CSV table of C-alpha atoms and ligand atoms in Angstrom, one decimal:
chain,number,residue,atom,x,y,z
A,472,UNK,CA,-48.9,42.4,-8.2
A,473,UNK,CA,-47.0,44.4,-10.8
A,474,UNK,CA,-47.2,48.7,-10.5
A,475,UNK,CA,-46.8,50.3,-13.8
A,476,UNK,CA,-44.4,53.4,-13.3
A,477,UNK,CA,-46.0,56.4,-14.1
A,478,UNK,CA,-44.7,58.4,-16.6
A,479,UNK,CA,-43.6,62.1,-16.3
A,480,UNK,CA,-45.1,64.3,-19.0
A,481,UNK,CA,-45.0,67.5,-19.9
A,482,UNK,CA,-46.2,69.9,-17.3
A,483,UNK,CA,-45.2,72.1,-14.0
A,484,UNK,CA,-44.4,70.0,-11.3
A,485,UNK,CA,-44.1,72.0,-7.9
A,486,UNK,CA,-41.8,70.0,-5.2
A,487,UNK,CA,-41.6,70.2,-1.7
A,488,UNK,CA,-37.9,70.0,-0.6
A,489,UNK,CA,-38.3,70.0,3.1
A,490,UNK,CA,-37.2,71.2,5.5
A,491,UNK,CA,-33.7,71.6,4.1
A,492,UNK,CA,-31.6,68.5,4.6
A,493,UNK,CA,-31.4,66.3,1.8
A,494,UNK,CA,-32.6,63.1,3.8
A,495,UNK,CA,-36.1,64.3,3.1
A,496,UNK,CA,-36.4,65.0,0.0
A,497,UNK,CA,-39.4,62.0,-1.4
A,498,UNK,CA,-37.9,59.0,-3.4
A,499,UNK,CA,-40.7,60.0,-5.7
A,500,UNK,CA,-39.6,64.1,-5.6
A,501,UNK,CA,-36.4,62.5,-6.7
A,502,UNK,CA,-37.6,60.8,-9.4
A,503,UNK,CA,-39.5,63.9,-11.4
A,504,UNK,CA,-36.5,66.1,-10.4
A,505,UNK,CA,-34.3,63.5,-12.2
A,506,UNK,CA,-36.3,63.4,-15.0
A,507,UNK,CA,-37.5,66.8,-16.0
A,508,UNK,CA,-36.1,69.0,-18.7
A,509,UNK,CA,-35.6,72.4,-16.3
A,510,UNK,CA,-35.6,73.5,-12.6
A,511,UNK,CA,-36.4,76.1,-11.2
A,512,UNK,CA,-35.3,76.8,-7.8
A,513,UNK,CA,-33.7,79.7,-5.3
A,514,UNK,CA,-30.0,79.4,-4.6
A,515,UNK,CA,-30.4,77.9,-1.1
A,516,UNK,CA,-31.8,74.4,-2.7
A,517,UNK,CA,-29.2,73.6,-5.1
A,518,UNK,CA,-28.5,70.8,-3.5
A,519,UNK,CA,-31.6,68.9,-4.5
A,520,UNK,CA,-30.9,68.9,-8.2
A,521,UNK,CA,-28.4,66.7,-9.9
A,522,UNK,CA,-25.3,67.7,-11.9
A,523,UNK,CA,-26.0,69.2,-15.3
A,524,UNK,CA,-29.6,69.9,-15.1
A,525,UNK,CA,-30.4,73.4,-16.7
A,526,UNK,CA,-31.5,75.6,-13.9
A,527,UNK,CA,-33.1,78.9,-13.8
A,528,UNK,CA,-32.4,80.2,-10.2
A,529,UNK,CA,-35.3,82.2,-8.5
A,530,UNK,CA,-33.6,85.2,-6.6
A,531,UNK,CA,-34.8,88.2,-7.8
A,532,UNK,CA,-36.3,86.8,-11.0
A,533,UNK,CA,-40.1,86.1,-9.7
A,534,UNK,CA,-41.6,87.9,-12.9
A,535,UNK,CA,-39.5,86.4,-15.6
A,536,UNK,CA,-39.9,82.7,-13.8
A,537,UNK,CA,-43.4,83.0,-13.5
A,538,UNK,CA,-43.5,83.8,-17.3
A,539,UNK,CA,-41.2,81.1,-19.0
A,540,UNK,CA,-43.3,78.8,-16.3
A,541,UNK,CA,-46.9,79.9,-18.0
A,542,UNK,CA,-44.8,79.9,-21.7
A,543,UNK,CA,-43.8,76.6,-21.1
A,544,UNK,CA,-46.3,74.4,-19.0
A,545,UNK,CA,-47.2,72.6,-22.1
A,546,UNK,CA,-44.0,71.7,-23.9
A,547,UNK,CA,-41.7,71.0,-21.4
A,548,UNK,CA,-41.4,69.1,-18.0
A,549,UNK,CA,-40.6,71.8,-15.8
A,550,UNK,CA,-39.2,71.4,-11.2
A,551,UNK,CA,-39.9,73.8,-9.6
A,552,UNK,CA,-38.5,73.6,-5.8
A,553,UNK,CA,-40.0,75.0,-3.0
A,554,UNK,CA,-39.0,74.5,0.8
A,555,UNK,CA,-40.8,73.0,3.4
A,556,UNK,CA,-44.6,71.7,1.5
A,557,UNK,CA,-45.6,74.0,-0.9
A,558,UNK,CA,-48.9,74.3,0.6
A,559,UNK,CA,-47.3,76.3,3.0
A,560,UNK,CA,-46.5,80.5,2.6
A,561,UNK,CA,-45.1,79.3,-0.5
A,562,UNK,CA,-44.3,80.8,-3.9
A,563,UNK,CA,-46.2,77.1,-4.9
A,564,UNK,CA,-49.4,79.6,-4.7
A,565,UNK,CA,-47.9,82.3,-7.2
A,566,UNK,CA,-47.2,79.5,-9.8
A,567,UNK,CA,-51.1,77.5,-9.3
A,568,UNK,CA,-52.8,81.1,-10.0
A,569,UNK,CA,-51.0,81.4,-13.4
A,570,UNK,CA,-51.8,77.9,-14.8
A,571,UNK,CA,-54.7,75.6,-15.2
A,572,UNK,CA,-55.0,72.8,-13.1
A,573,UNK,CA,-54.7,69.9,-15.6
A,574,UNK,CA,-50.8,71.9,-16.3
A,575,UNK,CA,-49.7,71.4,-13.0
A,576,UNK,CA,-49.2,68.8,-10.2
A,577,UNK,CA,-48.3,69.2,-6.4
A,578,UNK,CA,-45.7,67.1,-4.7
A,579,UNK,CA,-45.8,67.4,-1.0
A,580,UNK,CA,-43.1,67.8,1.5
A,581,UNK,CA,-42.3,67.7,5.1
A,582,UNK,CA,-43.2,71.2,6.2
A,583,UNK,CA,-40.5,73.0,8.3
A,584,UNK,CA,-43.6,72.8,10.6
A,585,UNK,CA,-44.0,69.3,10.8
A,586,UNK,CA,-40.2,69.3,12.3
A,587,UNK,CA,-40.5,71.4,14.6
A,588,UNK,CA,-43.1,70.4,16.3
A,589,UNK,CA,-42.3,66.7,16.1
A,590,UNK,CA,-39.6,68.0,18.0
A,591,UNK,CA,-41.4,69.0,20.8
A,592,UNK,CA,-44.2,66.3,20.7
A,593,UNK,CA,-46.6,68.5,20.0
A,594,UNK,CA,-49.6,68.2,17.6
A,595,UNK,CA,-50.2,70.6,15.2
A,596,UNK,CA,-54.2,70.0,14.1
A,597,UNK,CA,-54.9,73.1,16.0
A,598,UNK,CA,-52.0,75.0,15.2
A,599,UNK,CA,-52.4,78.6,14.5
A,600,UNK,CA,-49.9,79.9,11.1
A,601,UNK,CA,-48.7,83.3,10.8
A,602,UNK,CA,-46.0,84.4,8.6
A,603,UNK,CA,-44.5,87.8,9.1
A,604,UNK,CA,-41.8,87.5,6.4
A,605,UNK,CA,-41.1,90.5,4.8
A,606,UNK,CA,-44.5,91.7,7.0
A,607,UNK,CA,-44.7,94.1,9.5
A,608,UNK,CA,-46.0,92.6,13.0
A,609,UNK,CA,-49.2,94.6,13.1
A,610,UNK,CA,-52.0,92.7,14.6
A,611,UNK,CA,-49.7,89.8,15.2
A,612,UNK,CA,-50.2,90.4,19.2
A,613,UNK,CA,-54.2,89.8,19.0
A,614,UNK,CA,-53.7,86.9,16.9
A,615,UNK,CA,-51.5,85.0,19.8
A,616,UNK,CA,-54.0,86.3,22.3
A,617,UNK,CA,-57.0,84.8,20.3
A,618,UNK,CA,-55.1,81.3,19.9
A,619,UNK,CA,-53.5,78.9,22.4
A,620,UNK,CA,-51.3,77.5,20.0
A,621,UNK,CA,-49.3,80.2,17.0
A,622,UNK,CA,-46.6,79.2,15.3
A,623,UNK,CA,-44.6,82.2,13.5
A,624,UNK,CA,-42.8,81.9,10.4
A,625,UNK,CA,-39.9,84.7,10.8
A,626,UNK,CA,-37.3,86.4,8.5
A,627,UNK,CA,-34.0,87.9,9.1
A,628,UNK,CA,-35.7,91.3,10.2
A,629,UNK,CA,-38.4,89.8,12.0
A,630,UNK,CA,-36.7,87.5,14.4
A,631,UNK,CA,-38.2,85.6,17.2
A,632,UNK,CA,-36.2,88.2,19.8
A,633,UNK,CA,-37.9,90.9,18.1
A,634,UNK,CA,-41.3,89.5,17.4
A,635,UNK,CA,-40.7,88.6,21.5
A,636,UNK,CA,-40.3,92.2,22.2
A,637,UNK,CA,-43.2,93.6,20.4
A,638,UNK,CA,-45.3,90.9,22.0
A,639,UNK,CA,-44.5,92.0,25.6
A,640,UNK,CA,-45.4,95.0,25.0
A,641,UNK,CA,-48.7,94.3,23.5
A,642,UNK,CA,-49.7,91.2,25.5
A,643,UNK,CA,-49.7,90.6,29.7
A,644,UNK,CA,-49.9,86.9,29.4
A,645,UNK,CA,-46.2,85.5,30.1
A,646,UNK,CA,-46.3,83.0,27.0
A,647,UNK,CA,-44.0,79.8,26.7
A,648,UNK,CA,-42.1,80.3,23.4
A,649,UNK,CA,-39.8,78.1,21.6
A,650,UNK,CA,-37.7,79.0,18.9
A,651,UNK,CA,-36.4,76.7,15.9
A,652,UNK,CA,-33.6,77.5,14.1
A,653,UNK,CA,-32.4,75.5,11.0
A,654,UNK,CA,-34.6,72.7,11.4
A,655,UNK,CA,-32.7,69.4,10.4
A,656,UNK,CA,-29.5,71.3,8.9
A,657,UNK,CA,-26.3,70.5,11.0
A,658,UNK,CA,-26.6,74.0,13.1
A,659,UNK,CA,-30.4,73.1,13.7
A,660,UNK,CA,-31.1,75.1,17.3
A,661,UNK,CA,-33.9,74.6,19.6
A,662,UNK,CA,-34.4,77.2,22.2
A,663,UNK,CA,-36.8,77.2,24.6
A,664,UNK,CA,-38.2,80.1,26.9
A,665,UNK,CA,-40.9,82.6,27.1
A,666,UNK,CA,-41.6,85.9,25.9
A,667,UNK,CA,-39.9,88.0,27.9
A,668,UNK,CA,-36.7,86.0,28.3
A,669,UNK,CA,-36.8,85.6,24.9
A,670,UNK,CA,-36.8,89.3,24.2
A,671,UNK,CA,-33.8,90.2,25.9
A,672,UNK,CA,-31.6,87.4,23.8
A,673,UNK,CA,-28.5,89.0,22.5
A,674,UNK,CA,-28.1,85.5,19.8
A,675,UNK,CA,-27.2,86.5,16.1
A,676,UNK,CA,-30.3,84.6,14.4
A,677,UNK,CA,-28.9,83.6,11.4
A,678,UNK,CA,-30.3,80.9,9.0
A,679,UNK,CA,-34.3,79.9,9.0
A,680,UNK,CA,-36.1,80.0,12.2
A,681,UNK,CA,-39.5,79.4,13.6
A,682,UNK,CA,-41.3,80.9,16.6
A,683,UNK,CA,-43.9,78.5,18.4
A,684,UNK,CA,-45.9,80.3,20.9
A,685,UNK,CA,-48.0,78.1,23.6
A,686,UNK,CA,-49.6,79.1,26.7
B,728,LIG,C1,-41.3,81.0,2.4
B,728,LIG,S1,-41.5,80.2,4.0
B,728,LIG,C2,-41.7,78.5,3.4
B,728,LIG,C3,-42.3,77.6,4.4
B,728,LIG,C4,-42.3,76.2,3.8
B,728,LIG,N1,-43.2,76.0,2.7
B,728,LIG,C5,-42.5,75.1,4.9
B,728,LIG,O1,-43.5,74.3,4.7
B,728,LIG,O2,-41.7,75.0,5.8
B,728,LIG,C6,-39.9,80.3,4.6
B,728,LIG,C7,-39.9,80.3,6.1
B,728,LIG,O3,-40.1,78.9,6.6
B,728,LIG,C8,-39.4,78.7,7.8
B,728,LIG,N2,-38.5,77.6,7.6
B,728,LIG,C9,-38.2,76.9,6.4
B,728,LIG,N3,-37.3,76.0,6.6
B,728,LIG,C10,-36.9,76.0,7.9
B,728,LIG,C11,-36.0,75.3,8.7
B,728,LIG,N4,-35.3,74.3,8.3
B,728,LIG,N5,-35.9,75.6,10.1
B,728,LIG,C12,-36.7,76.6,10.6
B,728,LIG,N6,-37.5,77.4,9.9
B,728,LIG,C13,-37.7,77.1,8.6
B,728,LIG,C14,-38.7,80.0,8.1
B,728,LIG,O4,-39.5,80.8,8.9
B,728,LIG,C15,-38.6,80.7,6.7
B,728,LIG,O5,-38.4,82.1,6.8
């Protein structure tokens, strides 16, 4: 049995990346990245597009994106990268809001997530998600008392030693905590602890990191 190719047209196509090494990026992610007219992506997943592609990078240029992205749906086919899936705290959700749905089409990734707690062994159908990027940690605490599983997305301000310190002062419950950094990248870290170990470490948390919380 013979499968017609489909054929790319015109439209928003929104690409999970992964979790940042190239190995996952989709044979079929490839193919619409290969083939469409413009990407648009933040600096840290330039690697993903091929040599002399016209790019319009992200950083600091939400607005103006989200508008050539709404100006453009129709004429041209437009990538735009996200990490991880983009069903995921992603800016996947700023771009569906502005279109219709017949202008766009979602191609999933393997969510940071997924990595890390394939790492462990651990499931994640009844995994609880919490971002605190760019958030402040306010109400975080009864959230990981309410759930047995959280997993935290961090930033470079809110890293897992400092969400570990606002939690042990919030919650009594010694929780096992296990911290991903740089899932799949060469200086991908795993460390795991709990809480209040895990409050006092002195690490530089540099790159991407997760926070899985488990008691
Ligand atoms: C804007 S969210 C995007 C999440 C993405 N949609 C996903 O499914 O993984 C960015 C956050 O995801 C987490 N993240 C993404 N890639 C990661 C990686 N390779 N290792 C650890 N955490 C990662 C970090 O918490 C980072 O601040």
């Amino acid at each position: 049995m013979q499968t017609k190719k489909k054929k790319i047209s015109n439209g928003v196509y929104i690409i999970g990346t992964g979790p940042g090494n190239l190995k996952f990026l989709s044979p079929v992610s490839k193919n619409i990245i290969k083939s469409c007219d413009i990407v648009i992506a933040s600096s840290r997943l330039m690697a993903f597009i091929p040599k002399g592609k016209k790019i319009i990078r992200l950083e600091g240029k939400y607005k103006e994106c989200l508008e050539f992205i709404q100006k453009n749906a129709l004429t041209k086919k437009i990538a735009v990268l996200v990490s991880g899936d983009p069903g995921i705290f992603s800016f996947s959700k700023k771009v569906t809001q502005i279109l219709d749905s017949s202008q766009y089409e979602i191609v999933p990734g393997v969510s940071s997530l997924q990595v890390a707690c394939a790492r462990v062994g651990l499931s994640w159908d009844d995994l609880s998600l919490v971002s605190v990027h760019g958030k402040s940690l306010r109400g975080l605490a009864m959230k990981c008392e309410a759930n047995k599983k959280v997993i935290i997305f961090c930033d470079n301000k809110n890293t897992p030693a400092r969400i570990a310190k606002y939690l042990t002062r919030k919650i009594k419950e010694k929780a096992h905590a296990v911290a991903f950094g740089n899932l799949s990248l060469p200086d991908e870290e795993i460390i795991k602890s709990n809480i209040i170990s895990l409050a006092k470490c002195k690490k530089e948390w540099k790159g991407l990191w997760l926070l899985l919380l488990t008691k």
